[in-house]
Each structure stands twice: as C-alpha cells, then as structure tokens.
Coordinates of C-alpha atoms in Angstrom, one line a residue:
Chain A
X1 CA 20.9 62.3 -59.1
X2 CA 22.3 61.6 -55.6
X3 CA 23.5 58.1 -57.0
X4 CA 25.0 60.0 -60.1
X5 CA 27.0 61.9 -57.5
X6 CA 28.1 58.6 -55.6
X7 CA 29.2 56.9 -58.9
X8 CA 31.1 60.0 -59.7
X9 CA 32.7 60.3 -56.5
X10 CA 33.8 56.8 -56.0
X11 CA 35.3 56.8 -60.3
X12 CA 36.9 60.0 -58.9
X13 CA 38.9 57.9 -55.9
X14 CA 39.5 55.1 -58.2
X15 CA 41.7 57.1 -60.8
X16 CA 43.5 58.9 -57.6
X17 CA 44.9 55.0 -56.3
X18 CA 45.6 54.2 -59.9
X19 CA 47.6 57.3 -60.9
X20 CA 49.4 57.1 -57.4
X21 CA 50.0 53.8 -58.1
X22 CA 51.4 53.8 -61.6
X23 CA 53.4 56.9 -60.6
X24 CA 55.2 55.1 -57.8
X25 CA 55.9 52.4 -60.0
X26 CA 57.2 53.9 -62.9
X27 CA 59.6 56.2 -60.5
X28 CA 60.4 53.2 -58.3
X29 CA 59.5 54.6 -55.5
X30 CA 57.9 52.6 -52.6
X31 CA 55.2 54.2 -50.4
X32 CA 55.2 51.3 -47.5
X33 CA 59.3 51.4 -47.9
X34 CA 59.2 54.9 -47.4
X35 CA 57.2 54.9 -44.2
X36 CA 59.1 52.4 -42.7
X37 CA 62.5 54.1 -43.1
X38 CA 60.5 57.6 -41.3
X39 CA 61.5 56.7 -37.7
X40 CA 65.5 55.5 -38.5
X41 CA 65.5 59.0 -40.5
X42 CA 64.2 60.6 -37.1
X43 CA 67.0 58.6 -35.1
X44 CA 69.7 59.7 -37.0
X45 CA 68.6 63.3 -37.2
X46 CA 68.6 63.4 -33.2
X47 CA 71.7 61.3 -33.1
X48 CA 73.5 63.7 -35.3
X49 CA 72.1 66.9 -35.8
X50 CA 73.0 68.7 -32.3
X51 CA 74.5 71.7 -31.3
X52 CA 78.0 70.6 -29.6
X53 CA 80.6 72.7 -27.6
X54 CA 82.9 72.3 -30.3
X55 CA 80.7 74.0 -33.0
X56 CA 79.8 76.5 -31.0
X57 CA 82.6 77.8 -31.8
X58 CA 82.3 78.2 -35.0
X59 CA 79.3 80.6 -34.3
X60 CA 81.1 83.8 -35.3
X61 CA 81.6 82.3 -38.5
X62 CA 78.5 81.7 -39.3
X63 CA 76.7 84.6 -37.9
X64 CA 79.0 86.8 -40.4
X65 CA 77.8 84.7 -43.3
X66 CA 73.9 84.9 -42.2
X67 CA 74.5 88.6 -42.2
X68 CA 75.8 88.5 -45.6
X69 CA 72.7 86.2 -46.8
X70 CA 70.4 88.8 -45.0
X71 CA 72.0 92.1 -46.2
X72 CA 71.9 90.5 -49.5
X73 CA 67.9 89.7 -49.5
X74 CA 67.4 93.1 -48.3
X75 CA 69.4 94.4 -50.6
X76 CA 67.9 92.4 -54.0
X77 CA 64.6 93.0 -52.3
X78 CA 65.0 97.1 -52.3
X79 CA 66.4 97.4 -55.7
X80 CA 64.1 94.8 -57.1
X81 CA 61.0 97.0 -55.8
X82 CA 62.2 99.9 -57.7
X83 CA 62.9 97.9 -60.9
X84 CA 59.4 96.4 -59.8
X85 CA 57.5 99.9 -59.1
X86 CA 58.1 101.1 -62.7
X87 CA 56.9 97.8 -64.3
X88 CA 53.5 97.9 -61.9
X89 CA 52.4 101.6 -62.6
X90 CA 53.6 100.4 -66.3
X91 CA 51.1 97.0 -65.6
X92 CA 48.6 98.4 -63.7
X93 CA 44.8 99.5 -65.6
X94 CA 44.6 102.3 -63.8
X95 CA 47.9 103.6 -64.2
X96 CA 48.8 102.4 -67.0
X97 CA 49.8 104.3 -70.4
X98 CA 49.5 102.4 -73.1
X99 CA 48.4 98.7 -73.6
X100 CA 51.8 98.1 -75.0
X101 CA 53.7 99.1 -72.3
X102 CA 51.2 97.3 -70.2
X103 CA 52.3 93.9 -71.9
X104 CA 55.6 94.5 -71.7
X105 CA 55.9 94.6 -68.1
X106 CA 53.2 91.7 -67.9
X107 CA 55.2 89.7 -69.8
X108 CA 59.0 90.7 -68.0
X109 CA 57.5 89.8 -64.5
X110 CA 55.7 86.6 -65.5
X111 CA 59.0 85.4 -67.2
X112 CA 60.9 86.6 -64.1
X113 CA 58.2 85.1 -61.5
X114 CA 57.6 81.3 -63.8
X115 CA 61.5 80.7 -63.9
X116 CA 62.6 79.1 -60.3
X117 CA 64.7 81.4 -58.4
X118 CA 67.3 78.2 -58.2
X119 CA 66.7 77.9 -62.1
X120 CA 67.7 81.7 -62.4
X121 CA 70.6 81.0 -60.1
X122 CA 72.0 78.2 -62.7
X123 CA 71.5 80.5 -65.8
X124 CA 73.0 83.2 -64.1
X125 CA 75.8 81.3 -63.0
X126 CA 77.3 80.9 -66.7
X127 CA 77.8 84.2 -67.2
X128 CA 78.7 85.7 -63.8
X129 CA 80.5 82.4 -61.6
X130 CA 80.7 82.1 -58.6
X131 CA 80.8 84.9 -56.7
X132 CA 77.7 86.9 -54.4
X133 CA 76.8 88.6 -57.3
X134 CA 74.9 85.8 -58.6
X135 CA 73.2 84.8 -55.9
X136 CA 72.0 89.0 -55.6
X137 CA 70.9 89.2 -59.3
X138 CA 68.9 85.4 -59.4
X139 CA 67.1 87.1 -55.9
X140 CA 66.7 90.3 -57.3
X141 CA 65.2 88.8 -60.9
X142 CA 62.5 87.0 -59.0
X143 CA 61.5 89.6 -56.5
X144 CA 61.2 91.4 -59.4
X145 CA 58.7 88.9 -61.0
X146 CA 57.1 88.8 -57.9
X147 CA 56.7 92.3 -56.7
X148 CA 55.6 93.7 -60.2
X149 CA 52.7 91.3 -60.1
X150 CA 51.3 91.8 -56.3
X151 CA 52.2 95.5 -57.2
X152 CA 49.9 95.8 -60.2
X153 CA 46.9 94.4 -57.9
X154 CA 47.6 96.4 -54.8
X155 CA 47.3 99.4 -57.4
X156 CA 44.0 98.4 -59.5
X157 CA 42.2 97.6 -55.9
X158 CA 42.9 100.5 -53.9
X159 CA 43.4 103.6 -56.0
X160 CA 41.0 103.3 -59.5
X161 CA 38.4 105.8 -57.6
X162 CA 41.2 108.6 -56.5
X163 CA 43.0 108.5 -59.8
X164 CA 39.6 109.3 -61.5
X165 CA 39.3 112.1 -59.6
X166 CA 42.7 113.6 -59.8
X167 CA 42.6 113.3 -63.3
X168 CA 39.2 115.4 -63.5
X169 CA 40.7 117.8 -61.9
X170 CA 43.5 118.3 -65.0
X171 CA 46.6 116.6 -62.7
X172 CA 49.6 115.5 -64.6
X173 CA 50.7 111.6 -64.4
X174 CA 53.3 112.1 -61.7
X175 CA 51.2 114.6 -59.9
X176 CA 48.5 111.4 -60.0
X177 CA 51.2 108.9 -59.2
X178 CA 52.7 110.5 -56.3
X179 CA 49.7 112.0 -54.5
X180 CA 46.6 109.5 -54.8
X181 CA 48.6 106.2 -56.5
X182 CA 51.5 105.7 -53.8
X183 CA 50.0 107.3 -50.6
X184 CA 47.0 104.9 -51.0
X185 CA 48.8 101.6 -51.8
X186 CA 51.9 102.4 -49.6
X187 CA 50.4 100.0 -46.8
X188 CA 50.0 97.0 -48.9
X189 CA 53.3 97.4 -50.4
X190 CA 55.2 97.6 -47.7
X191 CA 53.8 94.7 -46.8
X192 CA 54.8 92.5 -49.9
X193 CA 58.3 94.2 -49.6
X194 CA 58.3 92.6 -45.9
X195 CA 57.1 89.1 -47.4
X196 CA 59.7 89.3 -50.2
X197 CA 62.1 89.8 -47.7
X198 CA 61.0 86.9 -45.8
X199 CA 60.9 85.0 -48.5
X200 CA 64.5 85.6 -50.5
X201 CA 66.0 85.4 -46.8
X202 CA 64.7 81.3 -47.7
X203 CA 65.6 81.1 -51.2
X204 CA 68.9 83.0 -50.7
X205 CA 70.4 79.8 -48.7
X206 CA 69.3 77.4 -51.4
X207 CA 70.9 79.7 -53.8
X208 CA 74.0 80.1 -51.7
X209 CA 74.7 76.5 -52.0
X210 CA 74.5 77.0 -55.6
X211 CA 76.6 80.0 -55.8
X212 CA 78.8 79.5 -53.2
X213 CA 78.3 82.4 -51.2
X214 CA 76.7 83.0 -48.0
X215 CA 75.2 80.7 -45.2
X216 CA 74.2 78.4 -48.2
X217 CA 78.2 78.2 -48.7
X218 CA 78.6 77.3 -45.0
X219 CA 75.8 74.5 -44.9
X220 CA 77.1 72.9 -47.9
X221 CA 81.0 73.0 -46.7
X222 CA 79.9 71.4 -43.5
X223 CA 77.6 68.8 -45.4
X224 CA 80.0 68.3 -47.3
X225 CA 82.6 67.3 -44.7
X226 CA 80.5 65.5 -42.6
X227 CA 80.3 68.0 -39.7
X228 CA 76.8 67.4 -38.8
X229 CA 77.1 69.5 -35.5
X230 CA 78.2 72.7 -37.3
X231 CA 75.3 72.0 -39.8
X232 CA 73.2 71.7 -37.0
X233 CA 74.2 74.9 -35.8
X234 CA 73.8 76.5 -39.1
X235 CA 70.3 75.4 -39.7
X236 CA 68.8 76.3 -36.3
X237 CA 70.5 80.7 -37.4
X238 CA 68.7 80.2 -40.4
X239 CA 65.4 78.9 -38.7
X240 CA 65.8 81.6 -36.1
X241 CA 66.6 84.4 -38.0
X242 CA 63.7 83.7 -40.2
X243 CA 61.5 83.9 -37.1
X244 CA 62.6 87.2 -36.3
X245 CA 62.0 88.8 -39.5
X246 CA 58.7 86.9 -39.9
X247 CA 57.9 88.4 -36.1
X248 CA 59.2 91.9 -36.8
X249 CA 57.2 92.1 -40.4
X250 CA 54.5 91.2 -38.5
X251 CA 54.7 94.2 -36.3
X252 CA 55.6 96.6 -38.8
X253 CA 52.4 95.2 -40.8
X254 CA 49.8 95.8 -37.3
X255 CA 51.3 99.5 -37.1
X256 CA 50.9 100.3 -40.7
X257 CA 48.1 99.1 -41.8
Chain B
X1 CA 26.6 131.8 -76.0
X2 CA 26.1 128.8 -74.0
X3 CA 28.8 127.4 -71.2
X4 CA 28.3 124.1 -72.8
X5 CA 27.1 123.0 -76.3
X6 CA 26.6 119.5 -76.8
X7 CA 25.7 118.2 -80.1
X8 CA 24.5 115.4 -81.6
X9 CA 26.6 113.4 -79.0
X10 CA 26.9 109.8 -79.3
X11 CA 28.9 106.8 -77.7
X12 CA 28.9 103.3 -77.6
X13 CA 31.5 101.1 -76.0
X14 CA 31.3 97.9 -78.1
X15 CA 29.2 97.6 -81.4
X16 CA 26.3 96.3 -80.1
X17 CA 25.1 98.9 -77.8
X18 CA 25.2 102.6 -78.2
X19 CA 25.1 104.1 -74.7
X20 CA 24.5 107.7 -75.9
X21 CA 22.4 108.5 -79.5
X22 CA 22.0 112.0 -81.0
X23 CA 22.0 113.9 -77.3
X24 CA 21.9 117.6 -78.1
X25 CA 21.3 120.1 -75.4
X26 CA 22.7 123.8 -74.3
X27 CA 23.5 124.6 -70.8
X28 CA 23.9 128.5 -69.8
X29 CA 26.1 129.6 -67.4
X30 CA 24.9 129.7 -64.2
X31 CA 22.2 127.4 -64.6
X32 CA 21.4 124.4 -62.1
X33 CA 20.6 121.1 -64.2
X34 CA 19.9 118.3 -63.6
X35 CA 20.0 115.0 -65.5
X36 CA 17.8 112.2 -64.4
X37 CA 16.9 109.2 -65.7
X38 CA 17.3 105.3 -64.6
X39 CA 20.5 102.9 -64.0
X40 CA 22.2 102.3 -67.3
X41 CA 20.7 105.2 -69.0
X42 CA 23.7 107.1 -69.8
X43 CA 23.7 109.9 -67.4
X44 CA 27.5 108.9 -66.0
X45 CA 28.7 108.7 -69.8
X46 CA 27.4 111.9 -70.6
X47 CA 29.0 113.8 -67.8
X48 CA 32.2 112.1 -68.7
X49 CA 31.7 113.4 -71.9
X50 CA 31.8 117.2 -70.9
X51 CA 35.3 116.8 -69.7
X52 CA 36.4 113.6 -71.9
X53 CA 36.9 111.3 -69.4
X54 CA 35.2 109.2 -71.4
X55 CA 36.4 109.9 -75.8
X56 CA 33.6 111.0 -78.0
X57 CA 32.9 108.9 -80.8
X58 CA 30.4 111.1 -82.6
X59 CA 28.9 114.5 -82.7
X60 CA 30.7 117.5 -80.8
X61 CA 30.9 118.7 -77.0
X62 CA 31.6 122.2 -77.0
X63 CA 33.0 123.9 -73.2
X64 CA 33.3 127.9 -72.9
X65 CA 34.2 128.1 -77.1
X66 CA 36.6 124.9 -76.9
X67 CA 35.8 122.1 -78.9
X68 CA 36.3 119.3 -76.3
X69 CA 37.0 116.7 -78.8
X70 CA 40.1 118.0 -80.4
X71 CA 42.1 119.2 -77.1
X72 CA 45.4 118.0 -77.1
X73 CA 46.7 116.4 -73.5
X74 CA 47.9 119.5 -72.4
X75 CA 45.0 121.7 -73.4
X76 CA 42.5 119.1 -72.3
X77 CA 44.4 119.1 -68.6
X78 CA 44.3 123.1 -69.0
X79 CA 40.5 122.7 -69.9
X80 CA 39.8 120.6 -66.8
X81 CA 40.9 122.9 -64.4
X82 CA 37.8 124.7 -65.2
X83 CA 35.4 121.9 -64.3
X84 CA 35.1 120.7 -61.1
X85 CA 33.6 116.9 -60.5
X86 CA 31.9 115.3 -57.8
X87 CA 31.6 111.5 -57.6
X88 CA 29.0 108.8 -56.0
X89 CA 31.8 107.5 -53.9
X90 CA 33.3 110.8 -53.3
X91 CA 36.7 109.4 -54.9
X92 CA 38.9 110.8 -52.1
X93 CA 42.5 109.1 -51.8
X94 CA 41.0 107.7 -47.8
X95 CA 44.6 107.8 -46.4
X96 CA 45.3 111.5 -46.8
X97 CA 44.3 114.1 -44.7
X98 CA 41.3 116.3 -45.4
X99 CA 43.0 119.5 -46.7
X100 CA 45.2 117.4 -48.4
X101 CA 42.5 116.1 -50.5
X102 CA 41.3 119.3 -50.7
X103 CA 44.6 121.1 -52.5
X104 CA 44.7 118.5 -54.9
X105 CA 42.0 120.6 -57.0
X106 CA 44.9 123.2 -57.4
X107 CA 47.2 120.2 -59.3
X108 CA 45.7 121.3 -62.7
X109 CA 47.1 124.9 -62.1
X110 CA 50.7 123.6 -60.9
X111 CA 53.7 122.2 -63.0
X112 CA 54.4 118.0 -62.0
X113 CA 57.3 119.1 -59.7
X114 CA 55.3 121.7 -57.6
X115 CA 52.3 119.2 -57.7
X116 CA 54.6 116.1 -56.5
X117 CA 56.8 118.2 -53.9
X118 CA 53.1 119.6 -52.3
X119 CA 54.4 123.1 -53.2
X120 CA 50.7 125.3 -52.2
X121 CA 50.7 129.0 -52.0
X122 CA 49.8 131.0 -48.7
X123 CA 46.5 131.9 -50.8
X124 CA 45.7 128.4 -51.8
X125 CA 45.8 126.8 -48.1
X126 CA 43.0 130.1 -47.1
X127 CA 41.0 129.0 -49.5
X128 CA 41.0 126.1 -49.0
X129 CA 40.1 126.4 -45.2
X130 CA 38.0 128.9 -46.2
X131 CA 36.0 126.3 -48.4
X132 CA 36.2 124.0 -45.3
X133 CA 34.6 126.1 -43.1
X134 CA 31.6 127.1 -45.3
X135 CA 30.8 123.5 -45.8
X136 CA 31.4 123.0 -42.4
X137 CA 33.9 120.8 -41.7
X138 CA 37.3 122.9 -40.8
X139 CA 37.3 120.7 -37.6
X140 CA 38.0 118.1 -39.4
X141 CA 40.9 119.7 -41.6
X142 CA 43.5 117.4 -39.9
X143 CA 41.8 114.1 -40.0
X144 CA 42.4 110.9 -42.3
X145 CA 39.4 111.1 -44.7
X146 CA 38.4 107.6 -43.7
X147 CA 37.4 108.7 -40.5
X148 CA 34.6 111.1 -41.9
X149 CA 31.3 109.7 -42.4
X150 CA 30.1 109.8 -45.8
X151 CA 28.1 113.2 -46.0
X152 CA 31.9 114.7 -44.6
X153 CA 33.2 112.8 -47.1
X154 CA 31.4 114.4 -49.9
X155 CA 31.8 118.2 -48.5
X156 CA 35.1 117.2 -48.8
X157 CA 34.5 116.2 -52.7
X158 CA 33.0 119.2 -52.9
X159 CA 35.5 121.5 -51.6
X160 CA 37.9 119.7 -53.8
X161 CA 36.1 120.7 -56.8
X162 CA 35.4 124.5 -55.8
X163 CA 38.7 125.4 -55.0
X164 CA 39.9 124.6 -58.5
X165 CA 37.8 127.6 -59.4
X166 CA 35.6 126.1 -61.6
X167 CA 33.4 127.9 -64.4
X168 CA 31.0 124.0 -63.9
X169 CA 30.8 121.7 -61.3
X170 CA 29.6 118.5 -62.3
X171 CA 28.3 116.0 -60.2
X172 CA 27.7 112.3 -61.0
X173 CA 24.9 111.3 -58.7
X174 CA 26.6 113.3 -55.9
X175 CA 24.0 111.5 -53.4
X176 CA 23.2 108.1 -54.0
X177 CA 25.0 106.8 -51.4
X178 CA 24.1 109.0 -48.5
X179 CA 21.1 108.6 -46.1
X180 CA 18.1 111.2 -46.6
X181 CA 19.5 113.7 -44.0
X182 CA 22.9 113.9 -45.4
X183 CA 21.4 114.1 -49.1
X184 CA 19.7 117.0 -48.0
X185 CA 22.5 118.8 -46.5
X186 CA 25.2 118.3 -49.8
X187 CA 21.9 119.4 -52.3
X188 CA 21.6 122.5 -49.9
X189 CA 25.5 123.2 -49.9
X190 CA 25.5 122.5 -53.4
X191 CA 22.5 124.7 -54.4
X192 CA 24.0 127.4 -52.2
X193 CA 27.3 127.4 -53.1
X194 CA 27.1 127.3 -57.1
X195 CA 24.4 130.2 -56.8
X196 CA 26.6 132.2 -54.5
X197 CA 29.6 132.1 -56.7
X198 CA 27.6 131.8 -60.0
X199 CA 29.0 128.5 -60.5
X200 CA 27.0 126.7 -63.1
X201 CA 25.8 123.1 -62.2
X202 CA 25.2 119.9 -63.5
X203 CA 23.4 117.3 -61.5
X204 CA 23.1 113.0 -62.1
X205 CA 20.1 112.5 -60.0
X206 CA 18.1 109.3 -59.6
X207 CA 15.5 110.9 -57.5
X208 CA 12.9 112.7 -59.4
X209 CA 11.3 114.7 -56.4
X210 CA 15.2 116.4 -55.4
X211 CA 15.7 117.6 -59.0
X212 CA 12.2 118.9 -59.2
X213 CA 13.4 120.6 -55.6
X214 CA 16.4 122.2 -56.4
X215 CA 16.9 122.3 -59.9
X216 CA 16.1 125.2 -62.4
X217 CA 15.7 122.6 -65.5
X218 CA 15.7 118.7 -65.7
X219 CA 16.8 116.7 -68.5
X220 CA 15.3 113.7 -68.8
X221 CA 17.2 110.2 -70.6
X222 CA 16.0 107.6 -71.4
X223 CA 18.3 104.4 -73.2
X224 CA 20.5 107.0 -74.7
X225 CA 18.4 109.4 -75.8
X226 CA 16.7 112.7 -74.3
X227 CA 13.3 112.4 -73.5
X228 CA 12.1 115.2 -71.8
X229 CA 14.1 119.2 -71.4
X230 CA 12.6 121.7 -70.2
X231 CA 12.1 123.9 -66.5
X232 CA 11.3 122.0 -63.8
X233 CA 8.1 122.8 -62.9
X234 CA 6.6 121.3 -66.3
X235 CA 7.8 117.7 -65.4
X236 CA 4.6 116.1 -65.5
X237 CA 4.5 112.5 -64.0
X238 CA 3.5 111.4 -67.6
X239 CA 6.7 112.8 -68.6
X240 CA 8.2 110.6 -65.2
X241 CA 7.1 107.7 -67.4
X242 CA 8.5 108.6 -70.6
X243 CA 11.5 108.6 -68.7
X244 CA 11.4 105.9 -66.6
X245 CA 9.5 103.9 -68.8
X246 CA 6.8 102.7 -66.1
X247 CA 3.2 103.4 -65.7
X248 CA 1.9 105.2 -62.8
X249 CA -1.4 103.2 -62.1
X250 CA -4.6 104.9 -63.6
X251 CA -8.0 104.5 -61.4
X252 CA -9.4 101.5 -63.3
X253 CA -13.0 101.6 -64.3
X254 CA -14.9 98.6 -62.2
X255 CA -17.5 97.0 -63.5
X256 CA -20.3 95.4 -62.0
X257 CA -21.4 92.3 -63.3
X258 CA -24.6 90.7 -62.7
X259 CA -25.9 87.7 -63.1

C-alpha cells in the first residue's frame, strides 16, 4: 500500500518535469536563460526606475490622472453594485422568485465575471473608442460579474432563517428584502464593495493603457517615450494609493463587522 | 367548527419518499397540542403545512373556514397574519435591535411602503413593549439580538409572533436548542400566554415527558403517519413505542439451569 503510494508519487513528479519540459520547448522559452538574465533585469530596474528632481515635477500631473482612475473605480464600483444588487436577490435561493429569473442573473454575472476585464476593455473599445467611458463600462461590467456572485452567497448564508420567518408572518417581498435580507448581509457587502474597489483601482490602470485614459494613459506615454523617471514616479502613486485604500478598507471592515 | 381541519394531508418531496401519508386530525380553538414524534418524522412539514410554507400535494388543510391550498398570494399573506410561528433557531434577523424584531409581526397588516419605511403606529410600539415586558425582557428592548442568550432569543420569537395577533401560534420544536432551565421558562411563557389570551397552540416537541406536562392532547407521528391522538394523560409508554418505534425493556424471565 505504502509502496503503491511511493510509485504514485514519484509517476506523479515524473509527468510534472516532462510537461514543464515539453512546454518550455515548444514556447522556446529557456528556464536557466531566464534565471540568469534575473539580476541584469534588477540592475537596470535600480539604474532606471528612480524618482528624479526633474519628474517631480510632473507630480501634479499625475496626481490629477490617479484621481481620475480612482473616481472612476468608485464610480463603476457603486453603479455596478446596484446593477449587481438586483441580479443577487434575483440569484439568490432564498430570495429568489422564480428559477428563471434565477438563471438569468446566473448566467449575466458568470459571462460578465469569465470575460477578462482587459478582454471587456478590447470589445468595448469597438464601439465606444477611446475615451474614459470605456475604461468605466469594461470596470463596471466586471464588478458586476463579480459582485452579483459574492452577493448571491453573502445572501443564502446569512439571511435563509430571517426570511423564513418574515414570510410566516404574511410580509410582502420588499418588506422581506429591506428589513431581514439587507440589514443582515449589509456587513459582508460592504465589504466586497471595499475589495471591488480595491481591486478595479488595479485593473483600471491596465485598462487605461488600453483606453487611453487615466494613470494607465500616463504610464504608457512615459513608456512610451522612454522617461523611465516619470514612470517611476507613476508607478510608486499607483502602489501607494492602493495601500491606502487597502489600509482604509481595512478599517472600515474592523468597525463594521 | 374546528380552528384547523386537516385532511387526508400528504407530501412527499421527491418520488421516492412520502414525508406525510393520509394525516387527518382537528384542532379546536384554544387547545394546546402538541405533536411529537422522532427526527425525520414529519412534524416540521406538517406545521409548514398549516400556513403553506411548505405546498400541499394531496388532501386539504383547512384554517378558520379557508381552504389553505387554494389561497392566492395575497390572501395566503392575509391568512398568515393570523398564525404566528416560532422556530428552533428563533429565526431572528441577529443584527437588529430587539423591538425591531418584534414589529416585524405587524408587516402582514401593513402595505410594502409602510413595512420598508418602518412606519408603526403609537399602539403597535405599546404592544409591543407591552409583550416585552410580560416575557420579561423590556430591558433588553434596545439591544442587538445577538447579544441575548438563546432563551432571550426565543421570548423574543415569541413576542414576535403574539403581537401579530394571532388566532394559532405554532411552534416548530420551540426548545430544542435551549438548556433544561431555559426550556422550562419559554413552555411556561408559552403555556401562560396562549391560555391567557385564548391563543390556540401547536407544539413540535421531541421530549415526550414536556408534552405530557403541558399539553392538553399529543399527537403522535410516526414515518408519516399518525400513530397515536388522543388527551395526554392516556399516552401509555406502549404507545411511546409505537411512536418511537423502540422497545422499553420488559423484566425478562431468568431461568435457572441445572446441570
């Protein structure tokens, strides 16, 4: 039996090295090669990536596009969560009113959440061009995916037992929605609102770079035109702010919960 | 005419097994009843029956004249109102306050606007502290629901339930999570209460020796089916048996054997 095992684990190892090493060969890429190049990568990332006087003063710049990017994110993150509070109640078991409906909104945030946000941003960006609108409506799409989904699970764990009860005692849908549903869940969704947040704050400068808009715009103008300084500089807001709104969810998280 | 007629009630959830077969039985009003019988009997479905929250797949359930069955949503929710219910886990939303748990038994009686905006008469909030401080617990009026212990809890249940001025409470095994203490003190409330308002009452129990205590009548299930109905005082423990489907341990005969 314990040999069995052994036999098993060591075949199990064996197909690992020889699927990473057929992989590496068919894409060319070189595992020792890539290893080796690690530490000149590292010495041209100090050597070139750091804050100078000169890109400084760019700073007002840039802090008025990282505003834009994080108004934006807030902003497709709040509309998304009404878009995505419908589709939950519609989702959820306990809520829900018909199975129907249920598979509709199942079905809207799984196609919403399974298509990259970046992906969204490129379909998106056919129809509308560039402009910040895109960028807003590829965010908003996937919070939507997102937050319908972690919505219909906050739901169906904290409120099944309430909703029961209310019903018993001959309360109407909304009556059932408003009073048991949201005060009980309210906690946990605040909390995935926060997260989203945090999260399309990220995707929104990948996107930007797509759509032109935003810090992404900035980043990819100064890429683009070899001003590693100012990219530097751009970077290190985007890193930052993230921190802060990680830090700050986290607070609001402790009091609330 | 009986508060409750139920005939010939069945239910099964999948094909394979019928939860409830051919249960007939009349309840009075005022009478205290309870139902016991062991895990997976059918008592829950049953209760669910009387106010739908389970759907009835054969036979009739007939509440004060209404034939349960064939409500519409808007009578059913109208029907409801009437029926208070009382829950195992007490089914309280934990986050709210105490007496706002306890006004949302008044959401039957109110339209969805009144009921979202938390529009409660002067009349409803005395009752409901009223309520609150014959069970007890008006100190507690202001506190989140999660900070009771469970016997609070379930006062609070139970004050939810009366102040929808109920013609029947039922309660689906309204102690089985509650030490022997608390147990005592909801059965006593509950006992008290329903006889003081003529309230009529219908009890899941799992303890045979509480229903014999406070109930005027036990009905007795058994895989679906009624096995014993009758006053209290003529449960026999062969009867226990029927119902529970064990055998209380006869004084066996020893023999003596020689060689």
């Amino acid at each position: 039996m314990r040999k069995q095992r052994k036999w098993q684990t060591i075949l199990f190892a064996m197909i690992i090295i020889v699927l990473t090493y057929l992989s590496s060969d068919i894409t060319d890429f070189n595992i020792v090669h890539g290893i080796a190049t690690l530490p000149d990568a590292v010495i041209w990332m100090f050597s070139n990536l750091f804050v100078t006087q000169e890109s400084l003063e760019r700073l007002p710049k840039i802090l008025g596009k990282l505003a834009e990017t994080i108004l934006m994110s807030i902003a497709a993150t709040t509309t998304g969560t009404v878009v995505a509070l419908f589709l939950g109640l519609m989702g959820s078991k306990t809520t829900g009113t018909s199975n129907a409906l249920a598979m509709f909104a199942r079905f809207i945030a799984s196609v919403a959440r399974n298509i990259p946000v970046v992906a969204w941003a490129l379909i998106l960006l056919l129809s509308f061009g560039q402009n910040s609108v895109t960028g807003y409506l590829a965010l908003f799409v996937g919070s939507v995916g997102f937050l319908t989904r972690a919505f219909i699970e906050s739901i169906d764990e904290a409120s099944q037992s309430a909703v029961e009860a209310l019903r018993a005692t001959g309360a109407t849908y909304f009556q059932i929605v408003y009073k048991a549903v949201i005060p009980q869940c309210l906690p946990q969704m605040i909390s995935w609102i926060l997260f989203m947040i945090e999260t399309n704050i990220r995707s929104a400068t990948l996107v930007g770079i797509l759509t032109g808009t935003g810090i992404g715009y900035s980043f990819d103008l100064y890429y683009k035109t070899l001003n590693y300084n100012a990219v530097a500089l751009v970077t290190l807001c985007i890193v930052l702010s993230v921190i802060v709104i990680e830090l700050m969810s986290n607070h609001i998280r402790k009091v609330i919960l | 005419m009986s508060l409750v007629r139920v005939e010939n009630l069945g239910k099964s959830y999948n094909a394979q097994t019928k939860v409830l077969k051919d249960v007939s039985f009349n309840v009075e009003a005022g009478e205290f009843v309870s139902i016991i019988g062991p895990s997976g009997a059918g008592k829950s479905t049953l209760l669910r029956c009387i106010n739908r929250m389970v759907e009835i797949d054969e036979g009739n359930v007939v509440f004060d004249g209404q034939d349960v069955g064939s409500l519409n949503k808007k009578e059913l929710r109208k029907m409801r109102t009437n029926i208070g219910m009382i829950f195992q886990h007490y089914n309280l939303v934990p986050r709210l306050s105490v007496i706002e748990n306890v006004l949302h038994g008044r959401f039957g009686y109110k339209t969805t606007l009144q009921g979202i905006l938390g529009k409660f008469t002067e009349d409803e909030k005395e009752q409901a502290f009223y309520l609150l401080k014959k069970l007890g617990i008006e100190d507690h009026a202001y506190k989140r629901c999660d900070q009771l212990s469970g016997g609070q809890q379930q006062r609070v249940g139970i004050a939810r339930a009366l102040i929808q001025d109920p013609k029947i409470v039922l309660c689906d095994e309204p102690i089985a999570s509650l030490d022997p203490n608390a147990s005592k003190v909801i059965m006593d409330y509950l006992k008290s209460i329903t006889m003081e308002l003529n309230i009529t009452c219908i009890v899941n129990l799992h303890q045979v020796e509480i229903a014999r205590d406070y109930s005027d009548r036990i009905i007795g299930l058994s895989k679906g089916g009624i096995v014993f109905d009758g006053p209290s005082y003529k449960l026999t423990t062969d009867s226990t048996d029927l119902i529970y489907g064990t055998t209380t341990p006869k004084v066996e005969k020893r023999q003596l054997v020689t060689v």
